[in-house]
CSV table of C-alpha atoms in Angstrom, one decimal:
chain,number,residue,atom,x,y,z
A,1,UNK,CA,97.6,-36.7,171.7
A,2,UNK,CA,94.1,-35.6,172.0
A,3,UNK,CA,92.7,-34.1,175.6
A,4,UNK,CA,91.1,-37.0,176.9
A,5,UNK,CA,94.5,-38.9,176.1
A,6,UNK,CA,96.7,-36.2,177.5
A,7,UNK,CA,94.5,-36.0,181.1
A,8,UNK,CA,94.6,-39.9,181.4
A,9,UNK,CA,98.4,-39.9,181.1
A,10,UNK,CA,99.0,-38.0,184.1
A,11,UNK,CA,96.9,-40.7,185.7
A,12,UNK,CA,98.8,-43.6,184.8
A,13,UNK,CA,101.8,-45.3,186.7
A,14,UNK,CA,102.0,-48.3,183.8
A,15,UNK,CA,101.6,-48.8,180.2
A,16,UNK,CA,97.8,-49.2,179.3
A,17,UNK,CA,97.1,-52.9,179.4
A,18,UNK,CA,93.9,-53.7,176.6
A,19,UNK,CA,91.8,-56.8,176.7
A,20,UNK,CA,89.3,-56.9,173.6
A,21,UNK,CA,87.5,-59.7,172.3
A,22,UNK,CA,86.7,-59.9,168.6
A,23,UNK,CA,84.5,-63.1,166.8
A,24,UNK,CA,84.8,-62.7,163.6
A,25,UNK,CA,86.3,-60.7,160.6
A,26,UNK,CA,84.4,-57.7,160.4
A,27,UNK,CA,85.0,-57.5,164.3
A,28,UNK,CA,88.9,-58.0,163.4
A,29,UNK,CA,88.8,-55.0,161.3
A,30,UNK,CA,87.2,-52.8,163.7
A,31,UNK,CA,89.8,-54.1,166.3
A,32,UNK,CA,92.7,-53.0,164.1
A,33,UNK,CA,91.4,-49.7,163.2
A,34,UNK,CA,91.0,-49.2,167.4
A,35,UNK,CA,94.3,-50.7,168.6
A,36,UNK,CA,96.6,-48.6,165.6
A,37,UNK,CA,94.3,-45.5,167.0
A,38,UNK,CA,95.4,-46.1,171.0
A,39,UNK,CA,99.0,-47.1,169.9
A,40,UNK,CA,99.3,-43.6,168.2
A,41,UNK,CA,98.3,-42.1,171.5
A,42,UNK,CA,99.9,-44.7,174.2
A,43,UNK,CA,102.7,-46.6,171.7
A,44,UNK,CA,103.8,-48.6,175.0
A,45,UNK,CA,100.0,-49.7,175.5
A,46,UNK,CA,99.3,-53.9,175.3
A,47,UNK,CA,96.7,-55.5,174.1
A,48,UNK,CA,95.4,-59.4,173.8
A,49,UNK,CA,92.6,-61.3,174.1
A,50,UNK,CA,91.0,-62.8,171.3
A,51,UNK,CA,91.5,-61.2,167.7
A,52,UNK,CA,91.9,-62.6,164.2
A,53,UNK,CA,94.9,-61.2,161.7
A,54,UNK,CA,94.3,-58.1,161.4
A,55,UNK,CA,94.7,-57.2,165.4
A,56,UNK,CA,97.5,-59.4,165.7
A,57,UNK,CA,99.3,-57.4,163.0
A,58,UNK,CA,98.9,-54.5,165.0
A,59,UNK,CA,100.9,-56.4,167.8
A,60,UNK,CA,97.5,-57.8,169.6
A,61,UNK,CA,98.2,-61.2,171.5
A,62,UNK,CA,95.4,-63.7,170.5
A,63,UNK,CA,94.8,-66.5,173.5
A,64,UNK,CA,92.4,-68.3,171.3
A,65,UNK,CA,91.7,-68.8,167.4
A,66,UNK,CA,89.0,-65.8,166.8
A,67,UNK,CA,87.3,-68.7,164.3
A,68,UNK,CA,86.4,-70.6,167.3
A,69,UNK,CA,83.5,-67.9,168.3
A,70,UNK,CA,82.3,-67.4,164.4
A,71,UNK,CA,79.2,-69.3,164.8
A,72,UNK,CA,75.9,-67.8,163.3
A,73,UNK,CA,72.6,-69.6,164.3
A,74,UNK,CA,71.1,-71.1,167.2
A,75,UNK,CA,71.2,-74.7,166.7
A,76,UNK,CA,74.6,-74.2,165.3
A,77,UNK,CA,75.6,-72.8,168.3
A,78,UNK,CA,74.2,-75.8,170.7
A,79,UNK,CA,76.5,-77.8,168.5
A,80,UNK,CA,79.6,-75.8,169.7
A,81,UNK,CA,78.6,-74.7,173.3
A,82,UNK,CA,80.2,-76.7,175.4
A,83,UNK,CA,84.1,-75.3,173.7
A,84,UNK,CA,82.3,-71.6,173.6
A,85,UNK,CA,81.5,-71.9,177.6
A,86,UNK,CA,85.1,-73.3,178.3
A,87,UNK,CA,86.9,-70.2,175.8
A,88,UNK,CA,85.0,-68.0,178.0
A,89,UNK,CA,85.4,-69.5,181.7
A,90,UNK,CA,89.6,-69.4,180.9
A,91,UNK,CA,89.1,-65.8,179.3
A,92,UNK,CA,87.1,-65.1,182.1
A,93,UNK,CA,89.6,-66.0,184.9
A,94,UNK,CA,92.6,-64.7,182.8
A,95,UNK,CA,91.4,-61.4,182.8
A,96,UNK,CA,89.8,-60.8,186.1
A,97,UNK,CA,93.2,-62.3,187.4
A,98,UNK,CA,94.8,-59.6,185.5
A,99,UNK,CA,92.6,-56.9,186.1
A,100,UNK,CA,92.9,-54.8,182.5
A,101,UNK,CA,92.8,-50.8,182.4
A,102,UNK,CA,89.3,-51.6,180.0
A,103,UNK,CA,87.7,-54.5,178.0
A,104,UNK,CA,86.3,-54.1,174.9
A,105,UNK,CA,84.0,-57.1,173.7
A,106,UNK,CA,83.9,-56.3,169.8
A,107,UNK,CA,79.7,-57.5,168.1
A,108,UNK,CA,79.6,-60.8,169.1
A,109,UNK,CA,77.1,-60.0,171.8
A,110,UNK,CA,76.4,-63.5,173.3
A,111,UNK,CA,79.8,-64.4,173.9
A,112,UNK,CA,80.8,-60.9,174.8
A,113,UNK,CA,77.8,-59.3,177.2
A,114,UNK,CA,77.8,-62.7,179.6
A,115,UNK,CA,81.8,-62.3,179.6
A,116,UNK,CA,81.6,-57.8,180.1
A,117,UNK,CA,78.5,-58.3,183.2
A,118,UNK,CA,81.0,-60.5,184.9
A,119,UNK,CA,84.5,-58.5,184.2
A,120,UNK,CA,82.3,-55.1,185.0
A,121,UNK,CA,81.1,-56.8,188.7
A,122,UNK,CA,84.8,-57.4,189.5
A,123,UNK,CA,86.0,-54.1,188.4
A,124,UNK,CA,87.2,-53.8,185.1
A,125,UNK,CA,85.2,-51.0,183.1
A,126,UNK,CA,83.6,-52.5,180.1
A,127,UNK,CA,82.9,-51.0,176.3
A,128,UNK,CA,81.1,-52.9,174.1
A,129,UNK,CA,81.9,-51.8,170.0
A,130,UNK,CA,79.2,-52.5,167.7
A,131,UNK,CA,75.1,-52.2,169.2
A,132,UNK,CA,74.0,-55.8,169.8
A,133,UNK,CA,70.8,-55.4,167.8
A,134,UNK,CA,68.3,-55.5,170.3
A,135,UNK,CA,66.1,-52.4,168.6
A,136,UNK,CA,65.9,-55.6,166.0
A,137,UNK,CA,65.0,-58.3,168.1
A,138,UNK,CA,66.0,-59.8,171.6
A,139,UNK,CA,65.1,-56.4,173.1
A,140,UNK,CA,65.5,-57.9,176.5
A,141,UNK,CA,68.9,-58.2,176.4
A,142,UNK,CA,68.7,-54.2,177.3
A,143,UNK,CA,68.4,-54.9,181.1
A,144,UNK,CA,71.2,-57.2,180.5
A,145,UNK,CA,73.6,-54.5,178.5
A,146,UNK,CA,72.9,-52.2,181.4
A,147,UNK,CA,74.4,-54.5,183.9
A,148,UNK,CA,77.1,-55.4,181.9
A,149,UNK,CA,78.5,-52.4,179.6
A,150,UNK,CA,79.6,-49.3,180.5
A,151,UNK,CA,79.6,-47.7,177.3
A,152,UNK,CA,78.2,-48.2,173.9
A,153,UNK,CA,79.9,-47.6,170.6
A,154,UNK,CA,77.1,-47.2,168.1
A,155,UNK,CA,78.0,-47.7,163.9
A,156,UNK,CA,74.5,-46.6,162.9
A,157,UNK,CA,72.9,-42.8,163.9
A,158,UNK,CA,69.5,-44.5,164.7
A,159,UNK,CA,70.9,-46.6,167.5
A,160,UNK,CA,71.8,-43.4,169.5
A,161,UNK,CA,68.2,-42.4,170.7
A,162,UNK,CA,67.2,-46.1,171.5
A,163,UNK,CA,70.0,-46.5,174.1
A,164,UNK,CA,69.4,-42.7,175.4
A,165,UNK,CA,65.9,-43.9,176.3
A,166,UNK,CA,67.0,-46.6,178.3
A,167,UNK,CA,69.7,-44.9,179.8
A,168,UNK,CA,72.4,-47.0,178.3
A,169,UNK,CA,75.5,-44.9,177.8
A,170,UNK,CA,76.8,-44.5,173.9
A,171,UNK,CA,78.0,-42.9,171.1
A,172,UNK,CA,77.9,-42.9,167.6
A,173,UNK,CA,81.4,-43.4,166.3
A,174,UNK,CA,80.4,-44.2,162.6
A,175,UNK,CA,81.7,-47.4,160.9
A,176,UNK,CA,85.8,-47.7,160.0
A,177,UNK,CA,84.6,-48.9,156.4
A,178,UNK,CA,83.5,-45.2,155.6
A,179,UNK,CA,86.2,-43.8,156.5
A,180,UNK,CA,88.8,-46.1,154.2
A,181,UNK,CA,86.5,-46.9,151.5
A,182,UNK,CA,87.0,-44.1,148.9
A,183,UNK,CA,83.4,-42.1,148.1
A,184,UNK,CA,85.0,-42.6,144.5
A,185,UNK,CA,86.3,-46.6,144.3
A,186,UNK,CA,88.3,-47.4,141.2
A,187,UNK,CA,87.1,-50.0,139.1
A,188,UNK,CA,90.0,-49.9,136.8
A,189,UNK,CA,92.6,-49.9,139.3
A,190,UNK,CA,91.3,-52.8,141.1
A,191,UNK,CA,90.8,-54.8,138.2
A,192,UNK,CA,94.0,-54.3,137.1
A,193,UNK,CA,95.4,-55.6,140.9
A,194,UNK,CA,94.0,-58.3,140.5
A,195,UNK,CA,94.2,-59.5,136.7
A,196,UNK,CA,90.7,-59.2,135.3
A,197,UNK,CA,90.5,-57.2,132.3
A,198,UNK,CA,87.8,-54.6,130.9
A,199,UNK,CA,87.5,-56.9,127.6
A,200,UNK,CA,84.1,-59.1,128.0
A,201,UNK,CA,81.4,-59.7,129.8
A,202,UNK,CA,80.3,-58.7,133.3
A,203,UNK,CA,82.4,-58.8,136.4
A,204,UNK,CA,80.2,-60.7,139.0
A,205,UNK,CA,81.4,-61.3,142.6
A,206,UNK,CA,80.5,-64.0,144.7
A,207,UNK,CA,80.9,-63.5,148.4
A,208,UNK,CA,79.2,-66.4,150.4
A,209,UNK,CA,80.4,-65.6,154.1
A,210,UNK,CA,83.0,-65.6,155.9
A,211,UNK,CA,81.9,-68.6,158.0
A,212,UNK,CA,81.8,-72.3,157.5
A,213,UNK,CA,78.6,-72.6,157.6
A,214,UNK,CA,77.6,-69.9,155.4
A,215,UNK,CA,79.7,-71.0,152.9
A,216,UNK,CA,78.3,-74.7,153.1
A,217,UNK,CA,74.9,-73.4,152.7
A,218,UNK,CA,75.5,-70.5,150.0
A,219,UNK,CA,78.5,-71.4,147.7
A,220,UNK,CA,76.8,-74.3,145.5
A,221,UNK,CA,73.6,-72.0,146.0
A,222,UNK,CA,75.9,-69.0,144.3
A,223,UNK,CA,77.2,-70.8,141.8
A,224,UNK,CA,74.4,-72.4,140.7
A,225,UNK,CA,73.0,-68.9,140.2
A,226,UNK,CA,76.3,-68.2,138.1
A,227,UNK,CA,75.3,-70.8,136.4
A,228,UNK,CA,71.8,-69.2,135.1
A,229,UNK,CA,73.6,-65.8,135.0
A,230,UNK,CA,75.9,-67.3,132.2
A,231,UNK,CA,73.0,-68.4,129.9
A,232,UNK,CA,72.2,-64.9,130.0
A,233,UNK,CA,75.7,-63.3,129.8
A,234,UNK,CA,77.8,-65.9,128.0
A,235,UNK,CA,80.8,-63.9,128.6
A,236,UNK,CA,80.3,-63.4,132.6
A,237,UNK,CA,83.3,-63.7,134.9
A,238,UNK,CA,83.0,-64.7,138.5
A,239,UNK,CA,85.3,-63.5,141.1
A,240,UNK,CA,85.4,-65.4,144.9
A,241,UNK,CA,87.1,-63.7,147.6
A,242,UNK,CA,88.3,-65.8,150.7
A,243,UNK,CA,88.5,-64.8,154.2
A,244,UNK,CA,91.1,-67.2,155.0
A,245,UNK,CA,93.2,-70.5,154.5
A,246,UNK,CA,90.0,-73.0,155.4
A,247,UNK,CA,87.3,-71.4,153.5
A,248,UNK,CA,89.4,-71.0,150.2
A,249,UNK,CA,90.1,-74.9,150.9
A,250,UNK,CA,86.3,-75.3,151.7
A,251,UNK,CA,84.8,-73.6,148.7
A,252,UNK,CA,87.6,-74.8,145.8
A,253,UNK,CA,86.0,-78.1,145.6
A,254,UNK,CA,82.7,-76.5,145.2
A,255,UNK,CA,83.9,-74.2,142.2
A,256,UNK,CA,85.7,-77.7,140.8
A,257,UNK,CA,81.8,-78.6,140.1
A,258,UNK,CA,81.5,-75.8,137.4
A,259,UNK,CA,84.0,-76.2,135.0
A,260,UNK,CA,81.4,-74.4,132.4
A,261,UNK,CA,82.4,-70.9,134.4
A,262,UNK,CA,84.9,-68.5,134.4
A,263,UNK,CA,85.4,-68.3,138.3
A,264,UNK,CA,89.0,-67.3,139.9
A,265,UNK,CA,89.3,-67.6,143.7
A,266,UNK,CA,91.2,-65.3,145.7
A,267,UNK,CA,92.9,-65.4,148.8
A,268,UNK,CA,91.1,-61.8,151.0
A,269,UNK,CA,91.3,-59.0,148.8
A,270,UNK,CA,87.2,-58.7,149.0
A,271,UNK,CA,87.3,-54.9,148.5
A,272,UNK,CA,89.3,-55.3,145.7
A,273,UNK,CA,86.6,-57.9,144.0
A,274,UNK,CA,84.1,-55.4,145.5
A,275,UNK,CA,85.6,-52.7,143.4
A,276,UNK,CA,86.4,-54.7,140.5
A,277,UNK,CA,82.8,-55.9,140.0
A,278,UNK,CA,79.9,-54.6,138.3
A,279,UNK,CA,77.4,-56.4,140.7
A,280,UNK,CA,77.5,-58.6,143.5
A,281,UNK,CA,75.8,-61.4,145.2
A,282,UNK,CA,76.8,-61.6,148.7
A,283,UNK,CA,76.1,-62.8,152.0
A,284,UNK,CA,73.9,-61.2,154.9
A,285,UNK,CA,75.9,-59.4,157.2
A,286,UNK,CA,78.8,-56.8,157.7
A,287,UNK,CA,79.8,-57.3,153.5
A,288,UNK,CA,76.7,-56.0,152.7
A,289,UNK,CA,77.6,-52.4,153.8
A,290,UNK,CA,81.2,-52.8,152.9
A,291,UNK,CA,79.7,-53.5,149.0
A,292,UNK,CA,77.2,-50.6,149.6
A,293,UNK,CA,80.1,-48.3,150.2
A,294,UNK,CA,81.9,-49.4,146.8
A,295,UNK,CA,78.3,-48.0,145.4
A,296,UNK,CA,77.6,-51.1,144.2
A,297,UNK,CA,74.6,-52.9,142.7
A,298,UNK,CA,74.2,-56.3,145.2
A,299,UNK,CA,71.6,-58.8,146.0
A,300,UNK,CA,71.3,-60.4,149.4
A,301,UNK,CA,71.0,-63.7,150.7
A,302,UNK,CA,71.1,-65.8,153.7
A,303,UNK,CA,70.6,-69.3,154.3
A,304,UNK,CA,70.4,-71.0,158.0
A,305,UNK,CA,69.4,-74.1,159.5
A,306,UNK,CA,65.6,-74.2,159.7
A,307,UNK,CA,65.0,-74.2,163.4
A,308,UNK,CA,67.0,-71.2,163.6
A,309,UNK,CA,65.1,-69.5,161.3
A,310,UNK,CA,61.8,-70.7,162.0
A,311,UNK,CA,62.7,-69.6,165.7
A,312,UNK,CA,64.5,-66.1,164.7
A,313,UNK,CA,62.0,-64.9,162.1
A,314,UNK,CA,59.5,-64.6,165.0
A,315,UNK,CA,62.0,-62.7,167.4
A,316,UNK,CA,62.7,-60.4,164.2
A,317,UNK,CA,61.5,-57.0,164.6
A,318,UNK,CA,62.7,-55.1,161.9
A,319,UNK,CA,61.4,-55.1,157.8
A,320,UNK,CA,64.9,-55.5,156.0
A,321,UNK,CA,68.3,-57.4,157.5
A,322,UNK,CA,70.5,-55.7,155.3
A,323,UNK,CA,71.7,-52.8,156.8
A,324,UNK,CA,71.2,-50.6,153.5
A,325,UNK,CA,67.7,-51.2,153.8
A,326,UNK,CA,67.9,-50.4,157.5
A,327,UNK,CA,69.6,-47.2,157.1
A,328,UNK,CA,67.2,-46.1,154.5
A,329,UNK,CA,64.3,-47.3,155.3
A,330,UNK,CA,63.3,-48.8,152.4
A,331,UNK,CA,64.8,-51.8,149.8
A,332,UNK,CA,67.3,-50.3,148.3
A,333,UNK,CA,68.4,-53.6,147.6
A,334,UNK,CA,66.5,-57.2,147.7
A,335,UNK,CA,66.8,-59.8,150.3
A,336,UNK,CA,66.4,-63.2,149.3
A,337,UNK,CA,66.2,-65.4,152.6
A,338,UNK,CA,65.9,-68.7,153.2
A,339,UNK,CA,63.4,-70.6,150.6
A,340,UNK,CA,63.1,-67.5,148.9
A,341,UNK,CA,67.2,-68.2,148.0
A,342,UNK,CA,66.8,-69.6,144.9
A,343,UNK,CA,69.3,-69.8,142.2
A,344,UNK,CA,66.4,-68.7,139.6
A,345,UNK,CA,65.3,-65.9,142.1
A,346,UNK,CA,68.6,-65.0,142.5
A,347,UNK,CA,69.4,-64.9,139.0
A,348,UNK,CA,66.6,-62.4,138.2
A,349,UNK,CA,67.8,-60.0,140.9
A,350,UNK,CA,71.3,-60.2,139.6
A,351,UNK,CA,70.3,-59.6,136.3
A,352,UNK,CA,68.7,-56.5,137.0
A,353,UNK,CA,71.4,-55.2,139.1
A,354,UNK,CA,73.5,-55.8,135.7
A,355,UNK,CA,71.0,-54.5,133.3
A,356,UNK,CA,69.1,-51.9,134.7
A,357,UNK,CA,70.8,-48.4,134.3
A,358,UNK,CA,68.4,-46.4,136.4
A,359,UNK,CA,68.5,-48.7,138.7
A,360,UNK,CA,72.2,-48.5,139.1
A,361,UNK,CA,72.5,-45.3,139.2
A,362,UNK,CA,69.7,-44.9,141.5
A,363,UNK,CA,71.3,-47.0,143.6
A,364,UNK,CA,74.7,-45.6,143.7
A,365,UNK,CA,73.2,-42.2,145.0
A,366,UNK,CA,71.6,-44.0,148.0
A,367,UNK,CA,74.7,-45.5,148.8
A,368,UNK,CA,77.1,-42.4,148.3
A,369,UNK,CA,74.3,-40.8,150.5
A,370,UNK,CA,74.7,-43.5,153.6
A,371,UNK,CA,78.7,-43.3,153.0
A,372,UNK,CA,78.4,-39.2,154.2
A,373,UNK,CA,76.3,-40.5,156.8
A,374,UNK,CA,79.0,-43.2,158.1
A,375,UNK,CA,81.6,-41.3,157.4
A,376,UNK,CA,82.9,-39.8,161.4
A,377,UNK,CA,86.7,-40.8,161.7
A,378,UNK,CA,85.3,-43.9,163.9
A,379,UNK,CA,88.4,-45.3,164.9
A,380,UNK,CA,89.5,-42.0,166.7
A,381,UNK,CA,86.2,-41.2,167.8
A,382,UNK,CA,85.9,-44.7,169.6
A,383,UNK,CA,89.3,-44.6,171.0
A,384,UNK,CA,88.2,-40.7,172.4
A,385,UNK,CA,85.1,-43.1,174.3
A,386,UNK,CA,87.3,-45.8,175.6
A,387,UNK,CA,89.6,-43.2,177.7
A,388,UNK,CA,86.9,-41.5,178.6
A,389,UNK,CA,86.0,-44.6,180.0
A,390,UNK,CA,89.0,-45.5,181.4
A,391,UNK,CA,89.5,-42.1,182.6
A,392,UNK,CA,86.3,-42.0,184.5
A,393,UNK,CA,87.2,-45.3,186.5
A,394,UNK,CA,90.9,-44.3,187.1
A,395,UNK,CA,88.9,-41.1,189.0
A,396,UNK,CA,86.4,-43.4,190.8
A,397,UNK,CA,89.3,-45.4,192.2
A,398,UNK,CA,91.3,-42.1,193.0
A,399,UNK,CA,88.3,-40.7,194.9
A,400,UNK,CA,87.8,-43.9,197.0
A,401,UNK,CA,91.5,-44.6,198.2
């Protein structure tokens, strides 16, 4: 048990009880990765709120579906507002009712930050895991996150100096991916896991979100590229990972449409199609790293509704969206947004990430370069944050009885 764990102990009359809210996969993983971390130290600890399968695995109670809060977009959202307000009033009363030892709202910062400003005014300290990305855009949600958070778990190094200077407490924890991702992935072994042999053509994986939505918008999009791709490499083989149940249903009568294409649909196992392939075209967001740190050659895109990106693009800050680019500070990789998603732009970027040796290579020394970076043991290092935290407000209450 580490220091911070074993001074806390002496200060507790009852297991730890854990509230943490998670929207959507990525968030699930780092939820896990937490939870398995505090159960190592505090096995008799609870936790619930809202997770997806990964948390729940770990023995996290979920009070609603964590698909409920995957919603990307602003006019997507109005759509679903109405249900997102009632999740959170019910959450809301549950847990100031309960009065958890510490919540931990996991990304999802518009759910999450409205949810932590209220929990924090009725006294339950409040973490929030993953920056919102207000050094992107939305940077006055900062008054906001000081109100509402008590502490800041950073993935990225540059976000540590930008809450500093607005006296926001954080820390930079690294991201979980870096620290399970092998620097080395094996090609080979995933391939073999799951079927796809060495003989012929290129192994190209298609990952179009994780969300309805993106999947609606990007997985005729992505195959149409396949499509193009195939004229060029007749022998190409596409792999399709899926986050769940609904979106392997949602996208199998898509693939139906191109029975010219080798294209085998899988149910999760996206780092194994990550490792397996030799490029990938993938969906803006949390992937992108995750394909980064199996050094691979990618291509992003995004597609929203137009209002939101018409409104969005203007808040936007920042050159790149994909954090690669953001790390290095320079296009490592292309972005293809919006109308410049093409299937024929698309299919020249892909074709280069295929072809182009130097550029592969290049590539895979940028991203084995940002893998040291992330690299921190981030699970242990957030769970040493949240007790600190927990710590801190067990002394505050000691102090005032």
């Amino acid at each position: 048990m580490s220091s911070s764990g074993s001074s806390l102990s002496t200060q507790l009359s009852a297991p730890l009880k854990i509230a943490l809210v998670a929207g959507e996969a990525s968030g699930d993983i780092l939820g896990a990765g937490l939870i398995r971390e505090i159960k190592r130290n505090y096995p008799d600890a609870c936790f619930y709120g809202i997770g997806g399968p990964l948390m729940q695995a770990e023995g996290f109670v979920s009070l609603f579906p964590m698909e409920r809060l995957s919603v990307m977009g602003l006019t997507e959202v109005l759509g679903r507002l109405c249900e997102l307000l009632g999740i959170r009033k019910q959450l809301r009363e549950r847990l100031i009712a309960d009065q958890p030892d510490v919540f931990i709202g996991i990304d999802a910062p518009d759910f999450n930050l409205a949810l932590e400003r209220k929990l924090k005014a009725s006294g339950i300290p409040t973490v929030h895991y993953v920056s919102p990305q207000v050094w992107a855009w939305r940077e006055g949600r900062l008054k906001k996150i000081r109100h509402a958070v008590d502490h800041i778990l950073a993935l990225l190094p540059f976000e540590v100096d930008y809450y500093r200077d607005h006296d926001v407490p954080v820390t930079f924890v690294g991201h979980p991916l870096a620290d399970h991702i092998a620097m080395e992935p094996d090609q080979n072994a995933a391939r073999q896991a799951l079927g796809v042999s060495n003989d012929g053509g290129p192994v190209i994986g298609l990952l179009p979100g994780s969300r309805k939505t993106e999947v609606a918008r990007l997985g005729q999009l992505f195959l149409d590229t396949a499509r193009l791709l195939k004229k060029d490499f007749p022998n190409a083989r596409f792999l399709i990972p899926c986050a769940n149940e609904r979106r392997k249903q949602q996208i199998l009568p898509i693939v139906s449409g191109y029975p010219d294409l080798d294209v085998t649909v899988y149910d999760g196992q996206a780092q194994s199609v990550m490792a397996a392939s030799d490029a990938i075209l993938i969906a803006s967001g949390t992937a992108v790293l995750e394909a980064a740190l199996h050094k691979k050659p990618l291509v992003v895109s995004y597609k929203m509704a137009p209002l939101s990106y018409a409104i969005i693009s203007r808040m936007v800050k920042v050159k790149y969206v994909a954090l690669p680019n953001l790390l290095a500070d320079k296009p490592l990789v292309p972005e293809l947004l919006q109308d410049n998603a093409t299937p024929e732009n698309l299919r020249d970027a892909m074709k280069k990430a295929i072809e182009d040796q130097d550029y592969r290579q290049s590539l895979q020394l940028s991203f084995t370069e940002i893998h040291k970076q992330l690299k921190q043991d981030a699970s242990r290092l957030a769970f040493e944050a949240v007790m600190s935290v927990i710590q801190q407000a067990k002394s505050k209450d000691a102090k005032s009885i």
